[in-house]
Amino acid sequence: MGWFSRKKEKKNLQEDIKTEASNIEELKESVEKLKEDLQNSEGSSRVNILNKLGDIYYKISDYDEAAKYYEESLSLQKTIGKAYTNLLNIYNSKRKEAAINKDDEQIQYYLVKIDDMMKISKDVVRGNV
């Protein structure tokens, strides 16, 4: 009985990998379209596109690109939401990575970034945006 389930699990894993690869290709195609739309956008539309781009890059684990779009989005509209949370997660993981590498300069850099994020949350909660 155990033998058959292992084969199924292996087959399902291979199918999942194929599905994930095709999803990544679809996401990359949508990135190109969103970048075109971004050039002609303003205001809240621009913020939404920036957040979508950040989300896509976050999903495919390109955290530097995700951070770039999330930072621009938050500079235009300070809100606490998915972009804020994901960006804070990116900064924390980068800080942790710097600590493992004993890179004091990078640790300080990301601590300042995290502190800036905390200031955004305080401003939003206090209504100072």
PDB file of C-alpha atoms in Angstrom:
ATOM      1  CA  MET A   1       0.000   0.000   0.000  1.00  0.00           C
ATOM      2  CA  GLY A   2       2.796   2.425   0.843  1.00  0.00           C
ATOM      3  CA  TRP A   3       4.559   1.772  -2.433  1.00  0.00           C
ATOM      4  CA  PHE A   4       1.717   3.050  -4.552  1.00  0.00           C
ATOM      5  CA  SER A   5       1.252   6.257  -2.610  1.00  0.00           C
ATOM      6  CA  ARG A   6       4.921   7.167  -2.982  1.00  0.00           C
ATOM      7  CA  LYS A   7       4.738   6.860  -6.745  1.00  0.00           C
ATOM      8  CA  LYS A   8       1.657   9.056  -6.781  1.00  0.00           C
ATOM      9  CA  GLU A   9       3.384  11.631  -4.614  1.00  0.00           C
ATOM     10  CA  LYS A  10       6.392  11.713  -6.940  1.00  0.00           C
ATOM     11  CA  LYS A  11       4.153  12.076  -9.993  1.00  0.00           C
ATOM     12  CA  ASN A  12       2.151  14.864  -8.315  1.00  0.00           C
ATOM     13  CA  LEU A  13       5.375  16.661  -7.407  1.00  0.00           C
ATOM     14  CA  GLN A  14       6.539  16.572 -11.031  1.00  0.00           C
ATOM     15  CA  GLU A  15       3.166  17.909 -12.190  1.00  0.00           C
ATOM     16  CA  ASP A  16       3.351  20.667  -9.579  1.00  0.00           C
ATOM     17  CA  ILE A  17       6.804  21.682 -10.826  1.00  0.00           C
ATOM     18  CA  LYS A  18       5.533  21.856 -14.420  1.00  0.00           C
ATOM     19  CA  THR A  19       2.500  23.879 -13.343  1.00  0.00           C
ATOM     20  CA  GLU A  20       4.669  26.240 -11.320  1.00  0.00           C
ATOM     21  CA  ALA A  21       7.007  26.787 -14.286  1.00  0.00           C
ATOM     22  CA  SER A  22       4.094  27.655 -16.571  1.00  0.00           C
ATOM     23  CA  ASN A  23       2.682  29.979 -13.885  1.00  0.00           C
ATOM     24  CA  ILE A  24       6.023  31.780 -13.673  1.00  0.00           C
ATOM     25  CA  GLU A  25       5.984  32.294 -17.449  1.00  0.00           C
ATOM     26  CA  GLU A  26       2.443  33.691 -17.243  1.00  0.00           C
ATOM     27  CA  LEU A  27       3.523  36.012 -14.426  1.00  0.00           C
ATOM     28  CA  LYS A  28       6.480  37.257 -16.457  1.00  0.00           C
ATOM     29  CA  GLU A  29       4.156  38.022 -19.375  1.00  0.00           C
ATOM     30  CA  SER A  30       1.832  39.970 -17.109  1.00  0.00           C
ATOM     31  CA  VAL A  31       4.847  41.920 -15.785  1.00  0.00           C
ATOM     32  CA  GLU A  32       5.578  43.210 -19.277  1.00  0.00           C
ATOM     33  CA  LYS A  33       1.972  44.327 -19.761  1.00  0.00           C
ATOM     34  CA  LEU A  34       1.889  45.996 -16.350  1.00  0.00           C
ATOM     35  CA  LYS A  35       5.143  47.837 -17.069  1.00  0.00           C
ATOM     36  CA  GLU A  36       3.593  49.220 -20.254  1.00  0.00           C
ATOM     37  CA  ASP A  37       0.494  50.284 -18.332  1.00  0.00           C
ATOM     38  CA  LEU A  38       2.688  51.874 -15.657  1.00  0.00           C
ATOM     39  CA  GLN A  39       4.200  54.316 -18.151  1.00  0.00           C
ATOM     40  CA  ASN A  40       0.790  55.863 -18.839  1.00  0.00           C
ATOM     41  CA  SER A  41      -0.660  55.772 -15.341  1.00  0.00           C
ATOM     42  CA  GLU A  42      -1.119  58.361 -12.615  1.00  0.00           C
ATOM     43  CA  GLY A  43      -2.486  58.575  -9.101  1.00  0.00           C
ATOM     44  CA  SER A  44      -4.190  55.575  -7.526  1.00  0.00           C
ATOM     45  CA  SER A  45      -4.008  53.659 -10.797  1.00  0.00           C
ATOM     46  CA  ARG A  46      -0.226  53.954 -10.696  1.00  0.00           C
ATOM     47  CA  VAL A  47      -0.153  52.801  -7.067  1.00  0.00           C
ATOM     48  CA  ASN A  48      -2.269  49.745  -7.931  1.00  0.00           C
ATOM     49  CA  ILE A  49       0.002  48.787 -10.826  1.00  0.00           C
ATOM     50  CA  LEU A  50       3.114  49.232  -8.672  1.00  0.00           C
ATOM     51  CA  ASN A  51       1.567  46.980  -6.023  1.00  0.00           C
ATOM     52  CA  LYS A  52       0.681  44.340  -8.618  1.00  0.00           C
ATOM     53  CA  LEU A  53       4.235  44.390  -9.960  1.00  0.00           C
ATOM     54  CA  GLY A  54       5.594  44.085  -6.429  1.00  0.00           C
ATOM     55  CA  ASP A  55       3.240  41.168  -5.748  1.00  0.00           C
ATOM     56  CA  ILE A  56       4.351  39.316  -8.870  1.00  0.00           C
ATOM     57  CA  TYR A  57       8.033  39.746  -8.084  1.00  0.00           C
ATOM     58  CA  TYR A  58       7.356  38.706  -4.487  1.00  0.00           C
ATOM     59  CA  LYS A  59       5.625  35.529  -5.708  1.00  0.00           C
ATOM     60  CA  ILE A  60       8.572  34.562  -7.897  1.00  0.00           C
ATOM     61  CA  SER A  61      11.012  35.374  -5.053  1.00  0.00           C
ATOM     62  CA  ASP A  62      12.705  38.315  -6.771  1.00  0.00           C
ATOM     63  CA  TYR A  63      12.668  40.328  -3.569  1.00  0.00           C
ATOM     64  CA  ASP A  64      14.905  43.170  -4.729  1.00  0.00           C
ATOM     65  CA  GLU A  65      12.561  43.981  -7.621  1.00  0.00           C
ATOM     66  CA  ALA A  66       9.519  43.549  -5.378  1.00  0.00           C
ATOM     67  CA  ALA A  67      10.999  45.975  -2.855  1.00  0.00           C
ATOM     68  CA  LYS A  68      11.657  48.529  -5.597  1.00  0.00           C
ATOM     69  CA  TYR A  69       8.007  48.583  -6.690  1.00  0.00           C
ATOM     70  CA  TYR A  70       6.606  48.432  -3.161  1.00  0.00           C
ATOM     71  CA  GLU A  71       8.836  51.338  -2.081  1.00  0.00           C
ATOM     72  CA  GLU A  72       7.669  53.487  -4.979  1.00  0.00           C
ATOM     73  CA  SER A  73       4.064  52.589  -4.243  1.00  0.00           C
ATOM     74  CA  LEU A  74       4.387  53.519  -0.568  1.00  0.00           C
ATOM     75  CA  SER A  75       6.138  56.771  -1.461  1.00  0.00           C
ATOM     76  CA  LEU A  76       3.075  57.758  -3.488  1.00  0.00           C
ATOM     77  CA  GLN A  77       0.428  56.484  -1.079  1.00  0.00           C
ATOM     78  CA  LYS A  78       1.251  55.571   2.501  1.00  0.00           C
ATOM     79  CA  THR A  79      -1.036  52.721   3.519  1.00  0.00           C
ATOM     80  CA  ILE A  80      -0.803  49.619   5.627  1.00  0.00           C
ATOM     81  CA  GLY A  81      -1.657  46.666   3.440  1.00  0.00           C
ATOM     82  CA  LYS A  82      -0.144  43.840   1.497  1.00  0.00           C
ATOM     83  CA  ALA A  83       2.619  46.016   0.019  1.00  0.00           C
ATOM     84  CA  TYR A  84       3.555  47.292   3.472  1.00  0.00           C
ATOM     85  CA  THR A  85       3.568  43.797   4.987  1.00  0.00           C
ATOM     86  CA  ASN A  86       5.527  42.206   2.150  1.00  0.00           C
ATOM     87  CA  LEU A  87       8.086  45.011   2.161  1.00  0.00           C
ATOM     88  CA  LEU A  88       8.542  44.672   5.911  1.00  0.00           C
ATOM     89  CA  ASN A  89       9.039  40.909   5.454  1.00  0.00           C
ATOM     90  CA  ILE A  90      11.651  41.568   2.758  1.00  0.00           C
ATOM     91  CA  TYR A  91      13.534  44.006   4.988  1.00  0.00           C
ATOM     92  CA  ASN A  92      13.464  41.582   7.919  1.00  0.00           C
ATOM     93  CA  SER A  93      14.768  38.696   5.837  1.00  0.00           C
ATOM     94  CA  LYS A  94      17.499  40.906   4.327  1.00  0.00           C
ATOM     95  CA  ARG A  95      18.473  42.067   7.818  1.00  0.00           C
ATOM     96  CA  LYS A  96      18.578  38.476   9.034  1.00  0.00           C
ATOM     97  CA  GLU A  97      20.729  37.507   6.043  1.00  0.00           C
ATOM     98  CA  ALA A  98      23.098  40.386   6.803  1.00  0.00           C
ATOM     99  CA  ALA A  99      23.326  39.253  10.435  1.00  0.00           C
ATOM    100  CA  ILE A 100      24.251  35.736   9.338  1.00  0.00           C
ATOM    101  CA  ASN A 101      26.930  37.216   7.081  1.00  0.00           C
ATOM    102  CA  LYS A 102      28.067  39.525   9.912  1.00  0.00           C
ATOM    103  CA  ASP A 103      27.686  42.551   7.641  1.00  0.00           C
ATOM    104  CA  ASP A 104      27.160  45.386  10.121  1.00  0.00           C
ATOM    105  CA  GLU A 105      26.657  47.992   7.405  1.00  0.00           C
ATOM    106  CA  GLN A 106      23.788  46.046   5.805  1.00  0.00           C
ATOM    107  CA  ILE A 107      22.270  45.308   9.227  1.00  0.00           C
ATOM    108  CA  GLN A 108      22.164  49.040   9.973  1.00  0.00           C
ATOM    109  CA  TYR A 109      20.786  49.790   6.510  1.00  0.00           C
ATOM    110  CA  TYR A 110      17.854  47.426   6.954  1.00  0.00           C
ATOM    111  CA  LEU A 111      17.243  48.508  10.543  1.00  0.00           C
ATOM    112  CA  VAL A 112      16.833  52.071   9.247  1.00  0.00           C
ATOM    113  CA  LYS A 113      14.474  50.786   6.521  1.00  0.00           C
ATOM    114  CA  ILE A 114      12.424  48.903   9.125  1.00  0.00           C
ATOM    115  CA  ASP A 115      12.335  52.017  11.304  1.00  0.00           C
ATOM    116  CA  ASP A 116      11.034  54.020   8.315  1.00  0.00           C
ATOM    117  CA  MET A 117       8.288  51.428   7.870  1.00  0.00           C
ATOM    118  CA  MET A 118       7.317  51.806  11.528  1.00  0.00           C
ATOM    119  CA  LYS A 119       7.065  55.578  10.990  1.00  0.00           C
ATOM    120  CA  ILE A 120       4.683  54.954   8.090  1.00  0.00           C
ATOM    121  CA  SER A 121       2.470  52.769  10.270  1.00  0.00           C
ATOM    122  CA  LYS A 122       2.414  55.393  13.024  1.00  0.00           C
ATOM    123  CA  ASP A 123       1.518  58.119  10.538  1.00  0.00           C
ATOM    124  CA  VAL A 124      -1.266  56.022   9.028  1.00  0.00           C
ATOM    125  CA  VAL A 125      -2.705  55.115  12.431  1.00  0.00           C
ATOM    126  CA  ARG A 126      -2.557  58.718  13.598  1.00  0.00           C
ATOM    127  CA  GLY A 127      -4.015  59.995  10.345  1.00  0.00           C
ATOM    128  CA  ASN A 128      -0.966  62.062   9.426  1.00  0.00           C
ATOM    129  CA  VAL A 129      -0.791  60.899   5.807  1.00  0.00           C
TER     130      VAL A 129
END
